[in-house]
C-alpha cells in the first residue's frame, strides 16, 4: 500500500505532512520534533548523516557538512559566488553548468544533497505509518512546495531531487499557495489574501483572490537571495570581527553561527540576551556579549526593508492597494522576528494571521493539495502564475517575450520567427527568463538547436516557437516550420539542470549505498536514545535537593556508579560503535533505576504532604 504526502523542502528545515481524518497533520519524530534540519554530512567512512545528527557535525566536521543547499538549486556558479564565502564546504562548477559541491573528496550536485533530505522525510513518514497502523505503507508520491519566485531551472532541480529520493512528484506547488490552503482560506466564499513568506533562504510575496472555489494568484514577487540565512551571516560576520577570527576557519565560523542563531531566536521572545561561546578549540578564550532586541533591529533593518519593495510591486501588478487586502498570512520562521511583523502590519494596515506555526504551515498546505489530487474530494481550482517573463533571444541580443510575468498557469504563448541567412538549415534558440530588454541581462534557462529546416532564402522560412508551462511551472518548447509542416518538440533542459544520465547514475549510487545508509540510521537512533537518557539523568542530578537525596536515599557506592555510567555514556556517543552506545545506554539505565524510584517517591511525598485523602 502507498501513501502520498506533502513536503516543505526548506533552506533551514524540512517537514513532511499528510491528511488524516480530513485534517492536515505534520509527521513528528519520537521526541515530538517536526523539523528535519536541511543539513547533510558525509562521514570519513562515507556514511551519510541527515538532520539533527548532521547539524551536530557542523561543529566537529564543518568541511564535511552541507547546509542551505536550497539556495543553489537550479543555479550556476556565477550566481552563488558571494554566498559561498562563509560556507565550510567547496562550491564550484563550470560556467553555465550546474553547481558542484565538494565534500569529503566527492562532488555532489544540489539535487543530490536535497535528495538525501527527501529520503529522510520519506523514511520518517513510512516509520510513522508503520507505527500508526497495521500495514506497511510505502511513501512513493509527494507534492513539494517551492518558493513562488523559483524559476524553471529551480523547479526542475526540485523534481530531480524528488526522483533521486524515490518519489513521484505529483505537483510542484508554490509555498504561498500552500500556506493559504493550510489556513483554509480556499474555503472562504471570496476574499483577497497577501501571503508574506520570509524563510531561511528566500522571500516571496503573493497576492491571491479566492472566489467560489477558484483560487487565483493575481501577482507574485520576491527575492531568492533574501532570508534568515542573511541575518545569520550578518551576525556571524559581526562576532567574527569582534573576536578577531578569519572567516576561513570553518570550525570557528560554525561555532559562532550556532551561538548567534540562538541569540536571534531568543530576541524574538525577550528584549535582551547574551551571545555566549564557551572556551574551546574553536574560540580558545570564549566569547560573551550582551545584545538587545534594539541592537538586532538596527543591524537587520535594511534587510527587512528590502522585503517592502517586492510587496508594493506585487500589489501594483495586481492592481490593488493595501486597503484592498482582506487577510495577511505569515509564513517562514523569520516572520517570528518582531521587526518583521511590525513592518508587515505597517505596510498592509492590519495584523497578520499567525494562528499556525509559520515553520509548519507550508507542509500542511502541501499535504492538503496532495489529498485533493489523490481523492478529488474538494472542488477547487488552483490558478497560479509564472513569476517572470519567458522568451527567447533574437537578432542583436534582444529579448523577445512570449509569456509575460504573472500570466496564469498552465500557460502557453507563440511567436513567429525566420532565418537570417540563405540556405540556413538550423536555428539556435536561446530560452530566457527575466524582465530586461537585453538577453545578456536576463537569466539563461536553456539553449537548443532546431534542425531539419529545408534550405531557403533568408526570411522565407516561417518558424513558430511555442512555449507551454504546465501546472508545476515547468517549461517545454516546441517549434514548427509552417511552410513544410516540419515540427520538433523539445523538452527544455535547463542550463543548471541534471542530464538523464546523471540522474540514472545517482539513482544507482543510492542503491549501492543503501546498506551503509541504513547502518547510519541505526547509529543515529542509538545516539538519540543515549542522549535522552543522559539528559534525564543530568536533570535529576541538577535538582536542588539532589545532594540530600543522595546522602539519605542512595546506597553506598551508588552515586559513584551513576557518575561512572554517565561518563561512559557521554564517551560512547562521541564514537561510531553502535553496540557500545547501546550497552552504555543500558548500563546508565540500570545504574539510575533506583535513583529514578527514590526521586519519584520523594516527589510524591512532597506533593501529598499536609493533604487529606478526601481532598485527593
Coordinates of C-alpha atoms in Angstrom, one line a residue:
X1 CA 0.0 0.0 0.0
X2 CA 1.2 3.5 -0.7
X3 CA 0.7 7.0 0.6
X4 CA 1.0 10.5 -0.8
X5 CA 2.5 13.3 1.4
X6 CA 3.1 17.0 1.3
X7 CA 6.7 18.2 1.7
X8 CA 8.2 21.6 2.5
X9 CA 11.8 21.3 1.4
X10 CA 13.2 24.3 3.2
X11 CA 16.5 26.1 3.3
X12 CA 17.0 25.6 7.0
X13 CA 14.5 22.9 8.0
X14 CA 12.2 20.5 6.1
X15 CA 9.0 18.8 7.0
X16 CA 6.6 16.2 5.8
X17 CA 2.8 16.1 6.4
X18 CA -0.3 14.2 5.3
X19 CA -4.1 14.4 5.7
X20 CA -5.7 12.3 8.4
X21 CA -9.4 12.3 9.0
X22 CA -9.8 15.3 6.8
X23 CA -7.2 17.5 8.5
X24 CA -3.5 18.0 7.7
X25 CA -1.0 16.7 10.2
X26 CA 2.7 17.2 10.4
X27 CA 4.7 14.0 11.0
X28 CA 7.0 14.2 14.0
X29 CA 9.8 12.0 15.4
X30 CA 9.7 10.1 18.6
X31 CA 10.6 13.2 20.6
X32 CA 7.8 15.2 19.0
X33 CA 10.1 17.3 16.7
X34 CA 8.5 18.0 13.3
X35 CA 11.6 19.7 11.8
X36 CA 14.3 17.9 9.9
X37 CA 17.3 20.2 9.6
X38 CA 18.2 20.5 5.9
X39 CA 21.8 19.5 6.7
X40 CA 23.8 16.6 5.2
X41 CA 27.1 15.4 6.5
X42 CA 29.5 12.8 4.9
X43 CA 31.4 10.7 7.4
X44 CA 35.1 9.6 7.0
X45 CA 33.8 6.2 6.1
X46 CA 31.4 7.8 3.5
X47 CA 28.4 7.3 5.8
X48 CA 25.7 9.9 5.1
X49 CA 24.1 11.7 8.0
X50 CA 21.0 13.8 7.7
X51 CA 19.1 16.1 10.0
X52 CA 19.9 16.6 13.7
X53 CA 23.0 14.4 13.6
X54 CA 24.3 16.2 10.6
X55 CA 23.6 19.5 12.3
X56 CA 25.7 18.4 15.3
X57 CA 28.5 17.5 13.0
X58 CA 28.7 21.1 11.7
X59 CA 30.8 21.9 14.8
X60 CA 33.0 18.9 14.6
X61 CA 33.3 18.2 10.8
X62 CA 32.3 21.5 9.2
X63 CA 34.1 20.8 5.9
X64 CA 32.2 17.6 5.5
X65 CA 28.8 19.1 6.2
X66 CA 26.4 20.9 3.8
X67 CA 23.6 23.2 4.7
X68 CA 21.4 25.9 2.9
X69 CA 21.7 23.9 -0.3
X70 CA 18.3 25.2 -1.5
X71 CA 20.0 28.4 -2.4
X72 CA 22.0 26.6 -5.0
X73 CA 19.2 24.6 -6.6
X74 CA 19.0 25.2 -10.3
X75 CA 21.6 27.9 -10.3
X76 CA 25.0 28.4 -11.8
X77 CA 28.4 29.0 -10.2
X78 CA 28.4 32.7 -11.4
X79 CA 25.2 33.2 -9.3
X80 CA 26.4 31.9 -6.0
X81 CA 30.0 33.2 -5.6
X82 CA 29.2 35.7 -2.8
X83 CA 27.1 33.3 -0.9
X84 CA 29.8 30.7 -0.7
X85 CA 32.1 33.0 1.3
X86 CA 31.1 31.8 4.8
X87 CA 30.4 28.2 3.9
X88 CA 32.7 25.5 5.1
X89 CA 32.3 23.3 2.0
X90 CA 33.6 23.9 -1.5
X91 CA 31.2 25.3 -4.1
X92 CA 32.4 25.1 -7.7
X93 CA 31.3 24.1 -11.2
X94 CA 31.9 25.1 -14.8
X95 CA 30.4 28.4 -16.0
X96 CA 26.9 27.9 -17.5
X97 CA 26.7 24.5 -15.7
X98 CA 25.2 23.1 -12.6
X99 CA 26.8 23.9 -9.2
X100 CA 29.1 21.2 -7.8
X101 CA 29.6 20.9 -4.0
X102 CA 32.8 19.4 -2.9
X103 CA 32.6 17.4 0.3
X104 CA 35.0 14.8 1.7
X105 CA 36.7 14.3 -1.7
X106 CA 33.5 13.8 -3.5
X107 CA 31.3 16.0 -5.7
X108 CA 27.6 16.4 -5.3
X109 CA 25.0 18.5 -7.1
X110 CA 22.4 20.4 -5.1
X111 CA 19.6 18.0 -6.2
X112 CA 21.7 15.1 -4.8
X113 CA 22.1 16.8 -1.4
X114 CA 18.4 17.7 -1.4
X115 CA 17.5 14.1 -2.2
X116 CA 19.3 12.9 1.0
X117 CA 16.9 15.2 2.9
X118 CA 13.9 14.0 1.0
X119 CA 14.8 10.4 1.7
X120 CA 14.9 11.1 5.4
X121 CA 11.5 12.7 5.2
X122 CA 10.2 9.7 3.2
X123 CA 11.7 7.3 5.9
X124 CA 10.1 9.3 8.7
X125 CA 6.7 9.1 7.1
X126 CA 7.0 5.4 6.4
X127 CA 8.0 4.8 10.0
X128 CA 5.1 6.9 11.2
X129 CA 2.5 4.9 9.1
X130 CA 4.1 1.6 10.2
X131 CA 3.7 2.6 13.9
X132 CA 0.3 4.2 13.4
X133 CA -1.5 1.2 11.7
X134 CA -1.3 -2.4 10.9
X135 CA 0.0 -2.1 7.3
X136 CA 3.4 -1.1 5.9
X137 CA 2.9 1.9 3.7
X138 CA 5.4 2.9 1.1
X139 CA 5.6 6.7 0.5
X140 CA 6.2 7.0 -3.2
X141 CA 4.3 10.2 -4.2
X142 CA 4.5 13.7 -3.0
X143 CA 3.5 17.3 -3.5
X144 CA 6.6 19.5 -2.9
X145 CA 6.3 23.2 -2.1
X146 CA 8.8 25.7 -3.6
X147 CA 9.2 29.5 -3.4
X148 CA 6.8 31.3 -5.8
X149 CA 9.8 33.0 -7.3
X150 CA 11.6 29.8 -8.2
X151 CA 12.4 29.8 -11.9
X152 CA 12.1 26.9 -14.3
X153 CA 15.6 25.6 -13.6
X154 CA 15.0 25.6 -9.8
X155 CA 11.7 23.8 -10.2
X156 CA 13.2 21.2 -12.4
X157 CA 16.1 20.7 -9.9
X158 CA 13.4 20.1 -7.2
X159 CA 11.8 17.5 -9.4
X160 CA 15.2 15.8 -10.0
X161 CA 15.7 15.7 -6.2
X162 CA 12.4 14.0 -5.7
X163 CA 13.1 11.5 -8.4
X164 CA 16.5 10.7 -6.8
X165 CA 14.8 10.2 -3.5
X166 CA 12.3 7.6 -5.0
X167 CA 9.4 10.0 -5.1
X168 CA 7.0 10.7 -7.9
X169 CA 6.4 14.4 -7.6
X170 CA 2.7 14.9 -8.4
X171 CA 2.8 18.6 -8.2
X172 CA 5.2 21.5 -7.6
X173 CA 3.1 24.0 -5.6
X174 CA 4.1 27.5 -4.7
X175 CA 4.7 28.0 -0.9
X176 CA 2.4 31.0 -0.6
X177 CA -0.4 29.0 -2.2
X178 CA 0.3 26.0 0.1
X179 CA 0.2 28.3 3.1
X180 CA -3.2 29.7 2.1
X181 CA -4.6 26.1 1.8
X182 CA -3.3 25.3 5.3
X183 CA -5.2 28.3 6.7
X184 CA -8.3 27.1 5.0
X185 CA -8.6 30.3 3.0
X186 CA -9.7 28.3 0.0
X187 CA -12.9 27.6 1.8
X188 CA -13.9 31.2 2.0
X189 CA -16.5 32.3 -0.4
X190 CA -14.4 35.3 -1.6
X191 CA -11.6 37.5 -0.4
X192 CA -8.1 38.8 -1.3
X193 CA -5.1 37.4 0.5
X194 CA -1.5 38.6 0.8
X195 CA 1.0 35.8 1.8
X196 CA 4.3 37.2 3.1
X197 CA 6.9 34.3 3.2
X198 CA 10.3 35.0 4.7
X199 CA 12.1 31.8 5.1
X200 CA 15.7 30.7 5.6
X201 CA 16.9 31.5 2.1
X202 CA 14.1 33.1 0.1
X203 CA 11.5 35.8 0.3
X204 CA 8.1 35.7 -1.5
X205 CA 5.1 37.8 -1.6
X206 CA 1.9 36.6 -3.3
X207 CA -1.4 38.3 -3.8
X208 CA -4.3 35.8 -4.2
X209 CA -8.0 36.0 -4.8
X210 CA -10.4 33.4 -3.6
X211 CA -13.8 33.3 -5.2
X212 CA -16.4 30.5 -5.4
X213 CA -13.7 27.7 -5.2
X214 CA -11.4 29.4 -7.7
X215 CA -8.0 30.1 -6.1
X216 CA -6.2 32.6 -8.3
X217 CA -2.8 34.1 -7.8
X218 CA -3.0 37.6 -9.0
X219 CA 0.7 38.6 -8.7
X220 CA 3.8 37.4 -7.1
X221 CA 7.2 38.9 -6.4
X222 CA 10.2 38.2 -4.2
X223 CA 13.9 37.7 -3.8
X224 CA 15.6 34.3 -4.0
X225 CA 18.7 35.9 -2.3
X226 CA 16.9 37.1 0.9
X227 CA 16.1 35.2 4.1
X228 CA 17.1 34.3 7.6
X229 CA 20.4 32.9 6.4
X230 CA 21.4 36.5 5.5
X231 CA 20.6 37.6 9.1
X232 CA 22.7 34.8 10.4
X233 CA 25.6 35.6 8.1
X234 CA 25.4 39.3 9.2
X235 CA 25.5 38.4 12.9
X236 CA 28.3 35.8 12.3
X237 CA 30.5 38.3 10.5
X238 CA 29.9 40.9 13.3
X239 CA 31.0 38.4 16.0
X240 CA 34.0 37.1 14.0
X241 CA 35.2 40.6 13.5
X242 CA 34.7 41.2 17.3
X243 CA 36.9 38.3 18.3
X244 CA 39.4 38.8 15.5
X245 CA 39.0 35.4 13.7
X246 CA 39.2 34.8 10.0
X247 CA 36.0 33.7 8.2
X248 CA 38.1 31.0 6.5
X249 CA 38.3 29.0 9.8
X250 CA 35.4 26.6 9.3
X251 CA 35.0 25.3 12.9
X252 CA 35.1 28.8 14.3
X253 CA 32.6 30.1 11.9
X254 CA 30.1 27.2 12.7
X255 CA 30.6 27.7 16.5
X256 CA 29.9 31.4 16.2
X257 CA 27.0 30.8 13.8
X258 CA 25.3 28.4 16.2
X259 CA 25.6 31.0 19.1
X260 CA 24.2 33.9 17.0
X261 CA 21.3 31.8 15.7
X262 CA 20.3 31.0 19.3
X263 CA 20.6 34.7 20.2
X264 CA 18.4 35.7 17.3
X265 CA 15.7 33.2 18.4
X266 CA 15.9 34.4 22.0
X267 CA 15.4 38.0 20.9
X268 CA 12.1 37.1 19.3
X269 CA 10.8 36.4 22.8
X270 CA 12.9 38.7 25.1
X271 CA 14.3 42.2 25.0
X272 CA 17.8 41.2 25.8
X273 CA 20.1 38.1 25.6
X274 CA 23.7 37.1 25.5
X275 CA 25.7 35.7 22.7
X276 CA 27.7 33.1 24.6
X277 CA 30.5 30.8 23.3
X278 CA 32.3 28.7 25.9
X279 CA 36.1 28.4 25.7
X280 CA 37.2 25.6 23.4
X281 CA 39.3 24.8 20.3
X282 CA 37.2 27.0 18.0
X283 CA 37.3 30.0 20.3
X284 CA 40.0 29.4 22.9
X285 CA 39.1 32.4 25.2
X286 CA 35.4 32.0 24.7
X287 CA 33.1 35.0 24.0
X288 CA 30.2 36.8 25.8
X289 CA 28.4 39.8 24.6
X290 CA 25.0 41.3 25.7
X291 CA 22.8 42.1 22.8
X292 CA 19.3 43.8 22.9
X293 CA 16.4 43.5 20.5
X294 CA 17.0 47.1 19.5
X295 CA 20.6 46.2 18.6
X296 CA 19.4 43.4 16.4
X297 CA 16.7 45.5 14.7
X298 CA 19.3 48.2 14.0
X299 CA 21.5 45.6 12.2
X300 CA 18.8 44.0 10.2
X301 CA 16.5 46.9 9.4
X302 CA 17.9 47.2 5.9
X303 CA 17.3 43.5 5.2
X304 CA 13.7 43.8 6.4
X305 CA 13.1 46.9 4.4
X306 CA 14.2 45.0 1.3
X307 CA 11.0 43.0 1.5
X308 CA 8.8 46.0 1.3
X309 CA 9.7 46.9 -2.3
X310 CA 8.5 43.5 -3.7
X311 CA 5.3 43.7 -1.7
X312 CA 4.5 47.1 -3.2
X313 CA 5.3 45.8 -6.7
X314 CA 3.1 42.7 -6.2
X315 CA 0.2 45.0 -5.1
X316 CA 0.8 47.2 -8.1
X317 CA 0.9 44.2 -10.5
X318 CA -2.4 43.0 -9.1
X319 CA -3.9 46.5 -9.5
X320 CA -4.6 46.7 -5.7
X321 CA -3.7 48.8 -2.7
X322 CA -3.0 47.7 0.9
X323 CA -6.6 48.6 1.8
X324 CA -7.9 46.0 -0.7
X325 CA -6.3 43.1 1.2
X326 CA -8.7 41.1 3.4
X327 CA -6.2 38.8 5.0
X328 CA -2.4 38.8 5.6
X329 CA -0.7 35.4 6.2
X330 CA 2.8 35.0 7.6
X331 CA 5.0 32.1 6.5
X332 CA 8.6 31.1 7.4
X333 CA 10.5 31.0 10.6
X334 CA 12.0 34.5 10.1
X335 CA 8.5 36.1 10.4
X336 CA 8.8 35.4 14.2
X337 CA 11.1 38.4 14.4
X338 CA 9.0 41.3 15.9
X339 CA 10.5 43.9 13.5
X340 CA 9.3 41.8 10.5
X341 CA 5.8 41.6 12.0
X342 CA 5.7 45.3 12.6
X343 CA 6.8 46.0 9.0
X344 CA 4.1 43.8 7.6
X345 CA 1.4 45.4 9.8
X346 CA 2.5 48.9 8.9
X347 CA 2.5 48.0 5.1
X348 CA -0.9 46.4 5.0
X349 CA -2.5 48.3 7.8
X350 CA -3.7 45.1 9.6
X351 CA -2.3 42.4 11.9
X352 CA -1.3 39.2 10.1
X353 CA -2.6 35.7 10.6
X354 CA -0.3 33.9 13.0
X355 CA -2.6 31.1 14.1
X356 CA -0.4 28.3 12.7
X357 CA 3.2 27.6 13.3
X358 CA 5.0 29.5 10.4
X359 CA 7.5 26.7 10.2
X360 CA 4.8 24.1 9.6
X361 CA 2.2 25.9 7.5
X362 CA 3.7 25.2 4.1
X363 CA 4.0 21.4 4.7
X364 CA 0.4 21.3 6.0
X365 CA -0.8 23.1 2.8
X366 CA 1.2 20.8 0.6
X367 CA -0.5 17.9 2.3
X368 CA -3.9 19.4 1.6
X369 CA -3.0 19.7 -2.1
X370 CA -1.8 16.1 -2.1
X371 CA -5.1 15.0 -0.6
X372 CA -7.1 17.0 -3.2
X373 CA -5.1 15.4 -6.1
X374 CA -5.4 11.9 -4.6
X375 CA -9.1 11.9 -3.5
X376 CA -10.7 14.7 -5.6
X377 CA -12.9 15.3 -2.6
X378 CA -12.9 19.0 -3.0
X379 CA -14.0 21.1 -5.9
X380 CA -11.2 23.6 -6.2
X381 CA -9.3 25.2 -9.0
X382 CA -5.7 26.4 -8.4
X383 CA -4.7 29.2 -10.7
X384 CA -1.1 30.1 -10.1
X385 CA 1.2 32.4 -12.1
X386 CA 4.6 32.5 -13.6
X387 CA 6.8 34.9 -11.6
X388 CA 8.9 36.2 -14.5
X389 CA 8.5 36.6 -18.2
X390 CA 9.8 33.9 -20.6
X391 CA 11.1 34.4 -24.1
X392 CA 14.0 33.9 -26.5
X393 CA 17.0 35.8 -27.7
X394 CA 16.5 37.4 -31.2
X395 CA 18.9 39.1 -33.6
X396 CA 21.1 41.7 -31.9
X397 CA 20.8 40.1 -28.4
X398 CA 17.3 41.4 -27.8
X399 CA 14.8 39.6 -25.6
X400 CA 11.5 38.7 -27.3
X401 CA 9.0 37.9 -24.6
X402 CA 6.5 35.1 -25.3
X403 CA 4.8 34.6 -21.9
X404 CA 4.6 37.7 -19.7
X405 CA 5.2 37.6 -16.0
X406 CA 2.2 37.0 -13.7
X407 CA 0.5 35.0 -16.5
X408 CA -1.9 32.4 -15.1
X409 CA -0.5 28.9 -15.4
X410 CA -0.9 26.5 -17.1
X411 CA 0.0 29.0 -19.8
X412 CA 1.1 29.0 -23.4
X413 CA 2.4 31.5 -26.0
X414 CA 3.6 31.5 -29.5
X415 CA 5.8 33.7 -31.7
X416 CA 6.8 33.6 -35.4
X417 CA 10.5 33.8 -36.4
X418 CA 12.5 33.2 -39.5
X419 CA 16.1 32.7 -40.6
X420 CA 18.8 35.3 -41.0
X421 CA 20.9 33.7 -43.7
X422 CA 20.3 32.0 -47.1
X423 CA 20.0 28.2 -47.1
X424 CA 20.1 28.1 -43.3
X425 CA 19.0 24.6 -42.1
X426 CA 19.2 25.1 -38.3
X427 CA 18.3 27.8 -35.9
X428 CA 19.8 28.3 -32.4
X429 CA 17.2 29.0 -29.8
X430 CA 18.2 30.7 -26.5
X431 CA 15.4 30.5 -23.9
X432 CA 15.5 33.3 -21.4
X433 CA 13.6 34.4 -18.2
X434 CA 13.5 37.9 -16.9
X435 CA 12.1 41.4 -17.4
X436 CA 15.1 43.2 -19.1
X437 CA 15.2 44.0 -22.8
X438 CA 18.6 42.6 -23.5
X439 CA 19.3 38.9 -23.4
X440 CA 22.6 39.5 -21.5
X441 CA 20.6 41.0 -18.6
X442 CA 18.2 38.0 -18.3
X443 CA 18.6 34.6 -16.9
X444 CA 19.5 31.9 -19.4
X445 CA 17.3 28.8 -18.9
X446 CA 18.3 26.6 -21.9
X447 CA 19.8 26.5 -25.3
X448 CA 18.9 24.1 -28.1
X449 CA 19.1 23.9 -31.9
X450 CA 16.2 23.3 -34.2
X451 CA 17.5 21.3 -37.2
X452 CA 16.0 20.0 -40.4
X453 CA 14.8 23.3 -41.9
X454 CA 14.8 23.0 -45.7
X455 CA 17.3 25.3 -47.5
X456 CA 15.5 28.5 -48.4
X457 CA 16.4 32.2 -48.9
X458 CA 16.8 34.2 -45.7
X459 CA 13.5 35.3 -44.3
X460 CA 11.4 32.8 -46.2
X461 CA 11.0 30.0 -43.6
X462 CA 8.2 30.6 -41.1
X463 CA 9.2 29.1 -37.7
X464 CA 6.6 29.1 -35.0
X465 CA 8.0 28.8 -31.5
X466 CA 5.5 27.7 -28.8
X467 CA 6.1 27.9 -25.1
X468 CA 4.0 25.8 -22.7
X469 CA 4.1 26.0 -18.9
X470 CA 2.4 23.2 -17.0
X471 CA 0.7 23.3 -13.6
X472 CA 4.1 22.8 -11.9
X473 CA 5.6 25.8 -13.6
X474 CA 7.9 23.6 -15.8
X475 CA 8.5 24.9 -19.3
X476 CA 8.5 23.0 -22.6
X477 CA 9.1 24.4 -26.0
X478 CA 8.0 23.2 -29.5
X479 CA 9.0 24.5 -32.9
X480 CA 7.4 24.1 -36.3
X481 CA 8.4 25.3 -39.8
X482 CA 4.9 26.2 -41.2
X483 CA 5.7 26.1 -44.9
X484 CA 6.8 22.5 -44.8
X485 CA 5.0 21.3 -41.7
X486 CA 8.3 20.0 -40.3
X487 CA 7.9 20.0 -36.5
X488 CA 10.0 19.3 -33.5
X489 CA 9.1 19.2 -29.8
X490 CA 11.9 20.0 -27.5
X491 CA 11.9 19.2 -23.8
X492 CA 13.8 22.1 -22.4
X493 CA 16.7 21.0 -20.2
X494 CA 17.6 24.0 -18.0
X495 CA 21.2 25.1 -18.2
X496 CA 21.6 24.3 -14.5
X497 CA 19.7 21.0 -14.5
X498 CA 20.8 17.4 -14.5
X499 CA 21.0 15.2 -17.5
X500 CA 19.2 11.9 -17.6
X501 CA 22.5 10.1 -17.4
X502 CA 23.4 12.0 -14.2
X503 CA 20.1 11.2 -12.6
X504 CA 20.5 7.5 -13.5
X505 CA 24.0 7.4 -12.1
X506 CA 22.8 9.0 -8.8
X507 CA 19.9 6.5 -8.5
X508 CA 22.3 3.6 -8.9
X509 CA 24.7 5.0 -6.3
X510 CA 21.7 5.4 -3.9
X511 CA 21.0 1.7 -4.2
X512 CA 24.7 0.8 -3.7
X513 CA 24.9 2.8 -0.5
X514 CA 21.5 1.6 0.9
X515 CA 23.1 -0.7 3.4
X516 CA 25.6 1.9 4.7
X517 CA 22.7 4.4 4.9
X518 CA 20.7 2.0 7.0
X519 CA 23.6 1.4 9.4
X520 CA 24.0 5.2 9.7
X521 CA 20.3 5.5 10.6
X522 CA 20.6 2.8 13.4
X523 CA 23.7 4.7 14.8
X524 CA 21.8 8.0 14.9
X525 CA 18.8 6.3 16.6
X526 CA 21.2 4.8 19.2
X527 CA 22.8 8.2 19.9
X528 CA 19.4 9.8 20.2
X529 CA 18.3 7.3 22.8
X530 CA 21.5 7.7 24.7
X531 CA 21.2 11.5 24.7
X532 CA 17.7 11.2 26.1
X533 CA 18.8 9.0 29.0
X534 CA 21.8 11.3 29.7
X535 CA 19.6 14.4 29.7
X536 CA 17.1 12.8 32.1
X537 CA 19.9 11.7 34.4
X538 CA 21.6 15.1 34.4
X539 CA 18.2 16.8 35.0
X540 CA 17.7 14.6 38.1
X541 CA 21.2 15.4 39.4
X542 CA 20.5 19.2 39.0
X543 CA 17.6 19.0 41.4
X544 CA 18.2 21.4 44.4
X545 CA 17.7 18.6 46.8
X546 CA 19.8 16.1 44.9
X547 CA 22.7 16.1 47.4
X548 CA 20.3 15.5 50.3
X549 CA 18.6 12.8 48.4
X550 CA 21.9 11.1 47.5
X551 CA 23.1 11.1 51.1
X552 CA 19.8 9.9 52.6
X553 CA 18.3 7.6 49.9
X554 CA 21.1 6.1 47.8
X555 CA 23.1 3.1 48.8
X556 CA 26.9 3.3 49.4
X557 CA 28.8 3.5 46.2
X558 CA 25.6 4.1 44.1
X559 CA 26.5 7.7 43.4
X560 CA 29.9 6.7 42.1
X561 CA 28.3 4.0 39.8
X562 CA 25.9 6.6 38.3
X563 CA 28.8 9.1 37.7
X564 CA 30.8 6.4 36.0
X565 CA 27.9 5.2 33.9
X566 CA 27.1 8.8 32.9
X567 CA 30.7 9.4 31.9
X568 CA 30.8 6.2 29.9
X569 CA 27.6 7.1 28.0
X570 CA 29.0 10.6 27.2
X571 CA 32.2 9.0 25.8
X572 CA 30.3 6.3 23.8
X573 CA 28.0 8.8 21.9
X574 CA 31.1 10.5 20.6
X575 CA 32.2 7.3 18.8
X576 CA 30.7 5.3 16.0
X577 CA 30.3 1.9 17.7
X578 CA 26.5 1.4 17.8
X579 CA 26.7 -1.6 20.1
X580 CA 28.9 0.2 22.6
X581 CA 26.5 3.1 22.6
X582 CA 23.6 0.8 23.3
X583 CA 25.5 -1.1 26.0
X584 CA 26.4 2.2 27.7
X585 CA 22.8 3.4 27.5
X586 CA 21.6 0.2 29.1
X587 CA 24.2 0.4 31.8
X588 CA 23.2 4.0 32.6
X589 CA 19.5 3.0 32.7
X590 CA 20.4 0.2 35.1
X591 CA 22.6 2.4 37.3
X592 CA 19.9 5.1 37.6
X593 CA 16.9 2.8 38.2
X594 CA 17.0 3.2 42.0
X595 CA 17.6 7.0 41.6
X596 CA 14.5 7.3 39.5
X597 CA 12.4 5.3 42.1
X598 CA 13.6 7.4 45.1
X599 CA 13.2 10.7 43.1
X600 CA 9.6 9.7 42.2
X601 CA 8.8 8.7 45.8
X602 CA 10.2 11.9 47.2
X603 CA 8.2 14.0 44.6
X604 CA 5.0 12.1 45.5
X605 CA 5.6 12.6 49.2
X606 CA 6.2 16.3 48.7
X607 CA 3.0 16.6 46.6
X608 CA 0.9 14.9 49.2
X609 CA 2.4 16.5 52.3
X610 CA -0.3 18.1 54.5
X611 CA -3.2 17.0 52.3
X612 CA -6.2 14.9 53.3
X613 CA -7.1 11.7 51.5
X614 CA -10.6 13.1 50.9
X615 CA -9.0 16.2 49.1
X616 CA -7.4 13.9 46.6

